C-alpha positions as YAML, in Angstrom:
chain: A
units: angstrom
residues:
- id: 1
  name: MET
  ca: [-126.37, 86.45, 144.46]
- id: 2
  name: ILE
  ca: [-130.25, 85.80, 145.61]
- id: 3
  name: TRP
  ca: [-131.43, 89.14, 143.52]
- id: 4
  name: LEU
  ca: [-129.36, 87.53, 140.68]
- id: 5
  name: ALA
  ca: [-131.04, 84.11, 141.07]
- id: 6
  name: TRP
  ca: [-134.16, 85.48, 140.71]
- id: 7
  name: ARG
  ca: [-133.89, 87.78, 138.28]
- id: 8
  name: GLN
  ca: [-132.76, 84.30, 136.16]
- id: 9
  name: PHE
  ca: [-135.62, 82.13, 137.44]
- id: 10
  name: CYS
  ca: [-138.62, 84.85, 137.26]
- id: 11
  name: LEU
  ca: [-139.65, 85.08, 133.97]
- id: 12
  name: PRO
  ca: [-139.75, 81.11, 133.67]
- id: 13
  name: GLY
  ca: [-140.79, 80.69, 137.80]
- id: 14
  name: ALA
  ca: [-144.27, 83.03, 136.95]
- id: 15
  name: ALA
  ca: [-145.28, 81.77, 134.01]
- id: 16
  name: VAL
  ca: [-145.66, 78.34, 136.40]
- id: 17
  name: PHE
  ca: [-147.38, 80.11, 139.19]
- id: 18
  name: ALA
  ca: [-149.48, 82.10, 135.90]
- id: 19
  name: GLY
  ca: [-150.60, 79.04, 134.86]
- id: 20
  name: LEU
  ca: [-151.62, 77.20, 138.29]
- id: 21
  name: ALA
  ca: [-152.89, 79.95, 139.95]
- id: 22
  name: ALA
  ca: [-155.19, 79.88, 136.53]
- id: 23
  name: LEU
  ca: [-156.32, 76.54, 137.35]
- id: 24
  name: ALA
  ca: [-156.81, 76.86, 141.22]
- id: 25
  name: VAL
  ca: [-159.12, 79.34, 139.92]
- id: 26
  name: VAL
  ca: [-161.56, 77.94, 137.61]
- id: 27
  name: LEU
  ca: [-160.83, 74.55, 140.34]
- id: 28
  name: ALA
  ca: [-162.45, 77.13, 142.50]
- id: 29
  name: LEU
  ca: [-165.27, 77.66, 140.81]
- id: 30
  name: THR
  ca: [-166.14, 74.87, 140.06]
- id: 31
  name: GLY
  ca: [-165.41, 72.13, 142.63]
- id: 32
  name: PRO
  ca: [-168.55, 73.71, 145.10]
- id: 33
  name: GLY
  ca: [-171.05, 72.82, 141.94]
- id: 34
  name: LEU
  ca: [-168.97, 69.40, 142.01]
- id: 35
  name: ALA
  ca: [-169.97, 69.24, 145.40]
- id: 36
  name: ARG
  ca: [-173.75, 70.15, 145.35]
- id: 37
  name: GLU
  ca: [-174.48, 68.47, 142.05]
- id: 38
  name: TYR
  ca: [-173.40, 65.04, 144.32]
- id: 39
  name: ALA
  ca: [-175.14, 65.84, 146.89]
- id: 40
  name: ALA
  ca: [-178.15, 66.35, 145.18]
- id: 41
  name: GLY
  ca: [-178.18, 63.31, 143.67]
- id: 42
  name: ILE
  ca: [-177.96, 60.93, 146.76]
- id: 43
  name: ALA
  ca: [-180.31, 62.95, 148.11]
- id: 44
  name: GLU
  ca: [-183.05, 61.74, 145.66]
- id: 45
  name: CYS
  ca: [-181.69, 58.19, 145.49]
- id: 46
  name: SER
  ca: [-181.09, 56.90, 149.02]
- id: 47
  name: GLY
  ca: [-184.67, 56.03, 149.23]
- id: 48
  name: GLN
  ca: [-184.52, 53.83, 146.51]
- id: 49
  name: PRO
  ca: [-184.43, 50.21, 146.65]
- id: 50
  name: ASP
  ca: [-182.26, 49.82, 144.26]
- id: 51
  name: GLY
  ca: [-179.55, 52.63, 145.60]
- id: 52
  name: CYS
  ca: [-177.51, 54.78, 144.64]
- id: 53
  name: ALA
  ca: [-175.55, 52.55, 142.10]
- id: 54
  name: ASP
  ca: [-176.39, 53.95, 139.09]
- id: 55
  name: PHE
  ca: [-176.39, 57.82, 140.18]
- id: 56
  name: ILE
  ca: [-172.68, 57.34, 141.44]
- id: 57
  name: ARG
  ca: [-172.52, 55.51, 138.71]
- id: 58
  name: GLN
  ca: [-173.32, 58.10, 135.53]
- id: 59
  name: PHE
  ca: [-172.47, 61.15, 137.63]
- id: 60
  name: LEU
  ca: [-168.46, 59.27, 137.34]
- id: 61
  name: SER
  ca: [-168.69, 58.17, 134.00]
- id: 62
  name: ASP
  ca: [-170.01, 63.04, 133.00]
- id: 63
  name: TYR
  ca: [-167.32, 63.42, 134.31]
- id: 64
  name: ASP
  ca: [-164.79, 61.28, 133.53]
- id: 65
  name: ASN
  ca: [-163.43, 63.93, 130.88]
- id: 66
  name: ALA
  ca: [-162.69, 66.56, 133.72]
- id: 67
  name: PHE
  ca: [-161.60, 64.24, 135.85]
- id: 68
  name: ALA
  ca: [-158.38, 63.00, 133.24]
- id: 69
  name: ILE
  ca: [-157.21, 66.46, 132.43]
- id: 70
  name: VAL
  ca: [-156.80, 68.00, 135.77]
- id: 71
  name: THR
  ca: [-155.12, 64.64, 137.47]
- id: 72
  name: GLY
  ca: [-153.05, 64.49, 134.17]
- id: 73
  name: LEU
  ca: [-152.35, 68.36, 134.24]
- id: 74
  name: VAL
  ca: [-150.85, 67.58, 138.60]
- id: 75
  name: LEU
  ca: [-148.76, 64.24, 136.15]
- id: 76
  name: ILE
  ca: [-146.55, 65.95, 133.77]
- id: 77
  name: LEU
  ca: [-146.04, 69.18, 136.53]
- id: 78
  name: PRO
  ca: [-142.74, 67.33, 137.11]
- id: 79
  name: PRO
  ca: [-141.66, 66.52, 134.97]
- id: 80
  name: LEU
  ca: [-141.95, 69.57, 133.27]
- id: 81
  name: ILE
  ca: [-140.43, 70.94, 136.00]
- id: 82
  name: GLY
  ca: [-137.04, 68.59, 135.81]
- id: 83
  name: LEU
  ca: [-137.22, 69.64, 131.86]
- id: 84
  name: PHE
  ca: [-137.16, 73.28, 132.39]
- id: 85
  name: TRP
  ca: [-136.28, 74.10, 135.37]
- id: 86
  name: GLY
  ca: [-133.56, 71.40, 137.06]
- id: 87
  name: ALA
  ca: [-131.84, 70.44, 133.98]
- id: 88
  name: PRO
  ca: [-130.46, 74.39, 132.58]
- id: 89
  name: LEU
  ca: [-129.95, 75.83, 135.40]
- id: 90
  name: ILE
  ca: [-126.64, 74.65, 135.52]
- id: 91
  name: ALA
  ca: [-126.02, 73.02, 132.48]
- id: 92
  name: ARG
  ca: [-126.64, 75.87, 130.62]
- id: 93
  name: GLU
  ca: [-124.43, 78.15, 133.03]
- id: 94
  name: LEU
  ca: [-121.45, 76.24, 132.52]
- id: 95
  name: GLU
  ca: [-122.43, 76.42, 128.97]
- id: 96
  name: THR
  ca: [-121.97, 79.82, 128.58]
- id: 97
  name: GLY
  ca: [-118.98, 79.84, 131.23]
- id: 98
  name: THR
  ca: [-121.07, 82.67, 132.58]
- id: 99
  name: HIS
  ca: [-120.21, 80.40, 136.10]
- id: 100
  name: ARG
  ca: [-117.02, 81.73, 136.23]
- id: 101
  name: LEU
  ca: [-117.34, 85.40, 136.27]
- id: 102
  name: VAL
  ca: [-119.41, 84.62, 139.00]
- id: 103
  name: TRP
  ca: [-117.04, 83.23, 140.95]
- id: 104
  name: ASN
  ca: [-114.57, 86.03, 140.52]
- id: 105
  name: GLN
  ca: [-117.52, 88.61, 142.12]
- id: 106
  name: SER
  ca: [-115.96, 87.31, 145.44]
- id: 107
  name: ILE
  ca: [-118.67, 84.33, 145.74]
- id: 108
  name: THR
  ca: [-117.45, 81.07, 146.26]
- id: 109
  name: ARG
  ca: [-119.01, 78.20, 144.34]
- id: 110
  name: THR
  ca: [-120.74, 76.46, 147.76]
- id: 111
  name: ARG
  ca: [-122.79, 79.40, 147.88]
- id: 112
  name: TRP
  ca: [-123.07, 79.91, 144.08]
- id: 113
  name: LEU
  ca: [-125.23, 76.53, 143.86]
- id: 114
  name: ALA
  ca: [-126.83, 76.49, 147.56]
- id: 115
  name: VAL
  ca: [-128.41, 79.84, 146.38]
- id: 116
  name: LYS
  ca: [-129.50, 78.32, 143.08]
- id: 117
  name: LEU
  ca: [-131.13, 75.47, 144.85]
- id: 118
  name: GLY
  ca: [-132.67, 76.73, 147.72]
- id: 119
  name: LEU
  ca: [-134.38, 79.51, 145.30]
- id: 120
  name: VAL
  ca: [-135.45, 77.44, 142.74]
- id: 121
  name: GLY
  ca: [-135.93, 74.06, 144.60]
- id: 122
  name: LEU
  ca: [-138.40, 76.03, 147.22]
- id: 123
  name: ALA
  ca: [-140.12, 76.96, 144.03]
- id: 124
  name: THR
  ca: [-140.45, 73.21, 142.63]
- id: 125
  name: MET
  ca: [-142.09, 71.99, 146.26]
- id: 126
  name: ALA
  ca: [-144.42, 75.39, 145.97]
- id: 127
  name: ALA
  ca: [-145.94, 74.70, 142.52]
- id: 128
  name: ALA
  ca: [-146.56, 71.02, 143.34]
- id: 129
  name: ALA
  ca: [-148.13, 71.60, 146.08]
- id: 130
  name: LEU
  ca: [-150.15, 73.91, 144.88]
- id: 131
  name: GLY
  ca: [-151.00, 72.22, 141.32]
- id: 132
  name: SER
  ca: [-151.98, 68.63, 143.87]
- id: 133
  name: LEU
  ca: [-153.86, 69.74, 146.99]
- id: 134
  name: SER
  ca: [-155.58, 72.68, 144.11]
- id: 135
  name: VAL
  ca: [-157.12, 69.02, 142.49]
- id: 136
  name: THR
  ca: [-157.04, 66.65, 145.25]
- id: 137
  name: TRP
  ca: [-159.50, 68.97, 146.80]
- id: 138
  name: TRP
  ca: [-161.53, 69.21, 143.74]
- id: 139
  name: ALA
  ca: [-161.92, 66.08, 143.25]
- id: 140
  name: SER
  ca: [-162.30, 65.14, 146.67]
- id: 141
  name: THR
  ca: [-166.33, 64.99, 145.99]
- id: 142
  name: LEU
  ca: [-165.45, 62.05, 142.61]
- id: 143
  name: ASP
  ca: [-162.37, 60.50, 145.40]
- id: 144
  name: LEU
  ca: [-165.92, 60.11, 148.25]
- id: 145
  name: ASN
  ca: [-165.92, 57.04, 145.36]
- id: 146
  name: GLY
  ca: [-162.49, 56.43, 145.53]
- id: 147
  name: ASP
  ca: [-162.63, 53.56, 147.29]
- id: 148
  name: ASN
  ca: [-164.67, 51.62, 144.26]
- id: 149
  name: ASP
  ca: [-163.60, 50.71, 140.87]
- id: 150
  name: ALA
  ca: [-163.96, 53.44, 139.36]
- id: 151
  name: PHE
  ca: [-161.25, 55.69, 139.48]
- id: 152
  name: PRO
  ca: [-159.08, 54.15, 143.23]
- id: 153
  name: ARG
  ca: [-157.41, 56.07, 145.24]
- id: 154
  name: LEU
  ca: [-154.27, 53.40, 144.98]
- id: 155
  name: SER
  ca: [-154.97, 52.73, 140.70]
- id: 156
  name: SER
  ca: [-150.95, 55.03, 139.56]
- id: 157
  name: LEU
  ca: [-153.31, 57.22, 137.72]
- id: 158
  name: VAL
  ca: [-154.60, 59.02, 140.89]
- id: 159
  name: PHE
  ca: [-152.45, 58.35, 143.19]
- id: 160
  name: ASP
  ca: [-149.23, 59.74, 141.21]
- id: 161
  name: ALA
  ca: [-151.98, 62.94, 141.63]
- id: 162
  name: ARG
  ca: [-153.38, 63.29, 144.82]
- id: 163
  name: GLY
  ca: [-151.95, 64.06, 148.18]
- id: 164
  name: ILE
  ca: [-148.17, 65.00, 148.34]
- id: 165
  name: VAL
  ca: [-146.45, 62.59, 146.69]
- id: 166
  name: PRO
  ca: [-146.14, 64.95, 143.53]
- id: 167
  name: ILE
  ca: [-144.64, 67.06, 145.90]
- id: 168
  name: GLY
  ca: [-141.84, 64.66, 146.32]
- id: 169
  name: TYR
  ca: [-141.86, 63.77, 142.50]
- id: 170
  name: ALA
  ca: [-141.08, 67.50, 141.60]
- id: 171
  name: ALA
  ca: [-138.80, 67.78, 144.00]
- id: 172
  name: PHE
  ca: [-136.48, 64.50, 143.03]
- id: 173
  name: ALA
  ca: [-137.42, 65.68, 138.61]
- id: 174
  name: PHE
  ca: [-135.62, 68.84, 139.93]
- id: 175
  name: ALA
  ca: [-132.64, 67.69, 141.78]
- id: 176
  name: LEU
  ca: [-131.86, 65.34, 138.66]
- id: 177
  name: GLY
  ca: [-132.28, 67.52, 136.09]
- id: 178
  name: MET
  ca: [-129.65, 70.16, 137.46]
- id: 179
  name: ALA
  ca: [-127.46, 66.65, 138.90]
- id: 180
  name: VAL
  ca: [-128.11, 65.76, 135.65]
- id: 181
  name: GLY
  ca: [-126.88, 68.89, 133.89]
- id: 182
  name: MET
  ca: [-124.42, 69.35, 136.48]
- id: 183
  name: LEU
  ca: [-122.22, 66.13, 135.25]
- id: 184
  name: MET
  ca: [-123.31, 67.22, 130.77]
- id: 185
  name: ARG
  ca: [-122.79, 70.60, 130.97]
- id: 186
  name: ARG
  ca: [-125.14, 71.39, 127.93]
- id: 187
  name: ALA
  ca: [-128.65, 72.30, 128.15]
- id: 188
  name: LEU
  ca: [-130.55, 70.34, 125.25]
- id: 189
  name: PRO
  ca: [-128.83, 66.86, 126.55]
- id: 190
  name: ALA
  ca: [-129.83, 67.34, 129.76]
- id: 191
  name: MET
  ca: [-133.37, 67.77, 129.62]
- id: 192
  name: ALA
  ca: [-132.81, 64.44, 126.71]
- id: 193
  name: VAL
  ca: [-132.02, 62.56, 129.81]
- id: 194
  name: THR
  ca: [-134.26, 64.06, 132.71]
- id: 195
  name: LEU
  ca: [-136.84, 63.42, 131.25]
- id: 196
  name: VAL
  ca: [-136.29, 59.74, 129.61]
- id: 197
  name: ALA
  ca: [-134.55, 59.07, 133.13]
- id: 198
  name: PHE
  ca: [-137.46, 60.29, 134.59]
- id: 199
  name: ALA
  ca: [-140.26, 58.81, 132.81]
- id: 200
  name: ALA
  ca: [-138.77, 55.70, 133.42]
- id: 201
  name: ILE
  ca: [-138.57, 55.01, 137.02]
- id: 202
  name: GLN
  ca: [-141.85, 56.57, 136.90]
- id: 203
  name: ILE
  ca: [-143.60, 53.43, 135.49]
- id: 204
  name: ALA
  ca: [-141.48, 51.68, 137.33]
- id: 205
  name: VAL
  ca: [-141.79, 52.54, 140.48]
- id: 206
  name: PRO
  ca: [-146.08, 51.82, 141.19]
- id: 207
  name: SER
  ca: [-145.07, 47.91, 140.13]
- id: 208
  name: LEU
  ca: [-141.43, 47.21, 141.19]
- id: 209
  name: VAL
  ca: [-141.54, 49.86, 144.47]
- id: 210
  name: ARG
  ca: [-144.64, 50.41, 145.78]
- id: 211
  name: PRO
  ca: [-146.23, 47.63, 146.50]
- id: 212
  name: TYR
  ca: [-143.25, 46.82, 148.42]
- id: 213
  name: LEU
  ca: [-143.61, 49.64, 150.98]
- id: 214
  name: LEU
  ca: [-145.39, 47.36, 153.13]
- id: 215
  name: PRO
  ca: [-146.36, 44.24, 153.91]
- id: 216
  name: PRO
  ca: [-149.32, 43.50, 151.41]
- id: 217
  name: THR
  ca: [-152.58, 42.48, 153.28]
- id: 218
  name: THR
  ca: [-152.94, 38.25, 151.86]
- id: 219
  name: ALA
  ca: [-156.00, 36.20, 152.53]
- id: 220
  name: THR
  ca: [-157.37, 33.01, 151.52]
- id: 221
  name: VAL
  ca: [-161.29, 33.98, 151.31]
- id: 222
  name: ALA
  ca: [-164.26, 31.76, 149.73]
- id: 223
  name: LEU
  ca: [-165.37, 32.02, 146.38]
- id: 224
  name: SER
  ca: [-168.20, 34.57, 146.51]
- id: 225
  name: PRO
  ca: [-169.77, 37.74, 144.58]
- id: 226
  name: SER
  ca: [-168.03, 39.82, 145.87]
- id: 227
  name: ILE
  ca: [-164.75, 38.90, 145.10]
- id: 228
  name: LEU
  ca: [-165.82, 37.10, 141.37]
- id: 229
  name: ASP
  ca: [-164.39, 39.51, 138.33]
- id: 230
  name: GLY
  ca: [-165.18, 36.87, 135.04]
- id: 231
  name: ILE
  ca: [-165.33, 33.50, 134.89]
- id: 232
  name: SER
  ca: [-164.37, 32.23, 131.41]
- id: 233
  name: ARG
  ca: [-164.57, 29.14, 130.39]
- id: 234
  name: PRO
  ca: [-161.14, 27.39, 128.16]
- id: 235
  name: VAL
  ca: [-161.42, 27.19, 124.62]
- id: 236
  name: SER
  ca: [-161.46, 23.99, 124.61]
- id: 237
  name: GLY
  ca: [-162.86, 21.47, 127.75]
- id: 238
  name: ASP
  ca: [-165.14, 21.19, 130.24]
- id: 239
  name: GLY
  ca: [-164.31, 23.42, 132.88]
- id: 240
  name: MET
  ca: [-163.87, 27.21, 134.18]
- id: 241
  name: GLU
  ca: [-161.19, 30.01, 135.16]
- id: 242
  name: ILE
  ca: [-162.19, 32.40, 137.83]
- id: 243
  name: ARG
  ca: [-160.43, 36.13, 137.49]
- id: 244
  name: ALA
  ca: [-161.08, 38.10, 140.60]
- id: 245
  name: LYS
  ca: [-160.20, 41.29, 142.31]
- id: 246
  name: ALA
  ca: [-160.09, 42.52, 145.93]
- id: 247
  name: PRO
  ca: [-162.88, 42.36, 148.93]
- id: 248
  name: ASP
  ca: [-162.51, 45.53, 150.18]
- id: 249
  name: PRO
  ca: [-163.53, 47.93, 147.43]
- id: 250
  name: GLY
  ca: [-161.25, 49.92, 145.58]
- id: 251
  name: ALA
  ca: [-158.16, 48.23, 146.88]
- id: 252
  name: TRP
  ca: [-154.82, 47.46, 145.13]
- id: 253
  name: LEU
  ca: [-155.12, 43.44, 143.34]
- id: 254
  name: LEU
  ca: [-151.77, 42.43, 143.21]
- id: 255
  name: SER
  ca: [-151.82, 38.82, 143.04]
- id: 256
  name: SER
  ca: [-154.79, 36.30, 142.66]
- id: 257
  name: ARG
  ca: [-154.74, 32.74, 142.19]
- id: 258
  name: THR
  ca: [-156.85, 29.74, 142.78]
- id: 259
  name: VAL
  ca: [-155.96, 27.19, 145.18]
- id: 260
  name: ASP
  ca: [-158.46, 23.66, 145.60]
- id: 261
  name: ALA
  ca: [-159.18, 21.96, 148.55]
- id: 262
  name: SER
  ca: [-155.14, 21.09, 148.87]
- id: 263
  name: GLY
  ca: [-153.52, 24.25, 148.47]
- id: 264
  name: ASN
  ca: [-152.05, 23.55, 144.82]
- id: 265
  name: THR
  ca: [-153.11, 26.21, 142.64]
- id: 266
  name: VAL
  ca: [-154.90, 25.37, 139.83]
- id: 267
  name: ALA
  ca: [-155.33, 27.41, 136.58]
- id: 268
  name: GLU
  ca: [-158.96, 26.31, 135.49]
- id: 269
  name: ILE
  ca: [-161.46, 24.00, 137.73]
- id: 270
  name: PRO
  ca: [-162.43, 20.85, 136.34]
- id: 271
  name: VAL
  ca: [-166.35, 20.93, 136.89]
- id: 272
  name: SER
  ca: [-168.49, 20.31, 134.42]
- id: 273
  name: THR
  ca: [-170.50, 23.85, 132.89]
- id: 274
  name: THR
  ca: [-173.34, 21.82, 131.12]
- id: 275
  name: SER
  ca: [-174.60, 19.58, 133.76]
- id: 276
  name: GLY
  ca: [-174.99, 20.03, 136.76]
- id: 277
  name: PRO
  ca: [-175.17, 23.36, 139.45]
- id: 278
  name: CYS
  ca: [-172.74, 24.82, 137.25]
- id: 279
  name: ALA
  ca: [-174.55, 24.65, 133.75]
- id: 280
  name: PRO
  ca: [-176.54, 28.01, 133.22]
- id: 281
  name: SER
  ca: [-180.58, 27.72, 134.38]
- id: 282
  name: GLY
  ca: [-182.70, 30.81, 135.39]
- id: 283
  name: ARG
  ca: [-181.61, 33.86, 136.79]
- id: 284
  name: PRO
  ca: [-177.53, 35.11, 135.58]
- id: 285
  name: GLN
  ca: [-177.34, 36.15, 139.20]
- id: 286
  name: ASP
  ca: [-178.89, 32.68, 141.28]
- id: 287
  name: SER
  ca: [-176.77, 30.49, 139.06]
- id: 288
  name: ILE
  ca: [-173.69, 32.14, 139.46]
- id: 289
  name: ALA
  ca: [-174.30, 31.45, 143.46]
- id: 290
  name: ARG
  ca: [-175.02, 27.87, 142.75]
- id: 291
  name: CYS
  ca: [-172.34, 27.13, 140.63]
- id: 292
  name: LEU
  ca: [-169.83, 29.19, 143.41]
- id: 293
  name: ASP
  ca: [-171.24, 27.02, 146.19]
- id: 294
  name: GLU
  ca: [-170.54, 23.91, 144.50]
- id: 295
  name: LEU
  ca: [-167.14, 24.94, 144.00]
- id: 296
  name: ASN
  ca: [-166.64, 26.11, 147.94]
- id: 297
  name: ARG
  ca: [-168.38, 22.25, 148.08]
- id: 298
  name: LEU
  ca: [-165.34, 21.04, 146.57]
- id: 299
  name: GLY
  ca: [-163.10, 23.08, 148.81]
- id: 300
  name: TYR
  ca: [-161.71, 25.48, 146.11]
- id: 301
  name: ARG
  ca: [-160.44, 29.04, 147.85]
- id: 302
  name: GLN
  ca: [-158.92, 32.83, 145.78]
- id: 303
  name: GLN
  ca: [-155.25, 33.79, 147.34]
- id: 304
  name: LEU
  ca: [-155.64, 36.87, 146.82]
- id: 305
  name: THR
  ca: [-152.59, 39.76, 147.35]
- id: 306
  name: TYR
  ca: [-153.74, 43.85, 147.63]
- id: 307
  name: HIS
  ca: [-153.71, 46.66, 150.12]
- id: 308
  name: ALA
  ca: [-156.39, 48.10, 151.57]
- id: 309
  name: PRO
  ca: [-157.32, 51.69, 150.50]
- id: 310
  name: SER
  ca: [-156.62, 52.22, 154.18]
- id: 311
  name: ARG
  ca: [-153.43, 52.20, 153.09]
- id: 312
  name: PHE
  ca: [-153.34, 55.12, 150.77]
- id: 313
  name: TRP
  ca: [-151.94, 57.95, 152.76]
- id: 314
  name: PRO
  ca: [-149.17, 55.76, 154.32]
- id: 315
  name: LEU
  ca: [-147.46, 55.12, 150.96]
- id: 316
  name: GLN
  ca: [-147.99, 58.12, 150.63]
- id: 317
  name: TRP
  ca: [-145.98, 59.31, 153.56]
- id: 318
  name: ILE
  ca: [-143.17, 56.66, 152.27]
- id: 319
  name: GLU
  ca: [-143.28, 57.04, 148.93]
- id: 320
  name: ALA
  ca: [-142.87, 60.75, 149.07]
- id: 321
  name: GLY
  ca: [-140.25, 60.24, 151.63]
- id: 322
  name: VAL
  ca: [-137.93, 58.06, 149.38]
- id: 323
  name: TYR
  ca: [-138.30, 61.30, 146.61]
- id: 324
  name: LEU
  ca: [-136.91, 63.66, 149.39]
- id: 325
  name: ALA
  ca: [-134.74, 61.69, 150.35]
- id: 326
  name: LEU
  ca: [-133.49, 60.77, 146.63]
- id: 327
  name: ALA
  ca: [-133.55, 64.58, 145.74]
- id: 328
  name: ALA
  ca: [-131.16, 64.95, 149.27]
- id: 329
  name: ALA
  ca: [-129.16, 62.79, 147.78]
- id: 330
  name: LEU
  ca: [-128.71, 64.49, 144.17]
- id: 331
  name: ALA
  ca: [-127.99, 67.87, 145.92]
- id: 332
  name: GLY
  ca: [-125.57, 66.05, 148.17]
- id: 333
  name: PHE
  ca: [-123.78, 64.50, 144.59]
- id: 334
  name: SER
  ca: [-124.32, 68.38, 143.14]
- id: 335
  name: PHE
  ca: [-122.62, 69.82, 145.71]
- id: 336
  name: TRP
  ca: [-119.23, 67.55, 146.10]
- id: 337
  name: TRP
  ca: [-119.41, 67.49, 142.21]
- id: 338
  name: LEU
  ca: [-118.85, 71.19, 142.03]
- id: 339
  name: ARG
  ca: [-116.60, 71.15, 144.46]
- id: 340
  name: ARG
  ca: [-114.50, 68.15, 143.43]
- id: 341
  name: ARG
  ca: [-114.52, 67.25, 139.62]
- id: 342
  name: LEU
  ca: [-115.69, 71.00, 138.56]
- id: 343
  name: SER
  ca: [-113.62, 74.12, 137.21]
...
């Protein structure tokens, strides 16, 4: 049975692992050069009065496309596995009726499913681990600055393609495809349903689940340039609106609101922008500082809810565990359905 399962899987498995091996070679050849370029640039600019902010900004801009490509490859790997490995795995045999031939060769249906699930499931997790760890290693130089606004590690684009969560995604996508294929008994419809279901879950989790995997940090802070993300004036009338960011560079801001001295939320701060401390005068930086000082004197504060950058790995472990638990539940459902409902 193991030999038969391997013969059925060897071609699609070899194609995926060959592609991942080629990607790993490319990353291994270009990664050291990327690190050397970054180190040389930091060494050159470290003694300059304005520091390395301009170099880091330019460095990240130069590798923006490469960063997006390798990240995208990891992001599409789990749904492709669910689509082409998971959904047809059982559905194709049920559709053609070949499962009955195997069951009549002294192979129980439980063993038949266990061998298929074990072989392809392990290959699924190995493929996701190879892709994710290769890209994580290559992008480590870029991720040195992941605690900033350019490529924050807690953003969905980076978080979903780093660390260990792609392994959980791939295991879940595979188990989802297998379960859907077993229910639908037809490969192509099962592939379509798997893709739609997995995409919907991946869109929903970052906004509806991930923020609450750990208790977020809530803080009421004074208005300062370090948390300021922008100031805008209302279309009509005087006043201003404050847009804030998390106090820690690279943090994941969940919510932000301006409150007055009594703790009431205000959408617009009623302060004159044509005269007084908040009127533009002199250098923009000095003008903003004077205005913020005045707003703080009046008692205005910013209430922020966010996840600090240090939450990256705890969130990775928890979310990966959730997806692996879902994959195990789907696998258990598949065994139950096979024994009780499938004929």
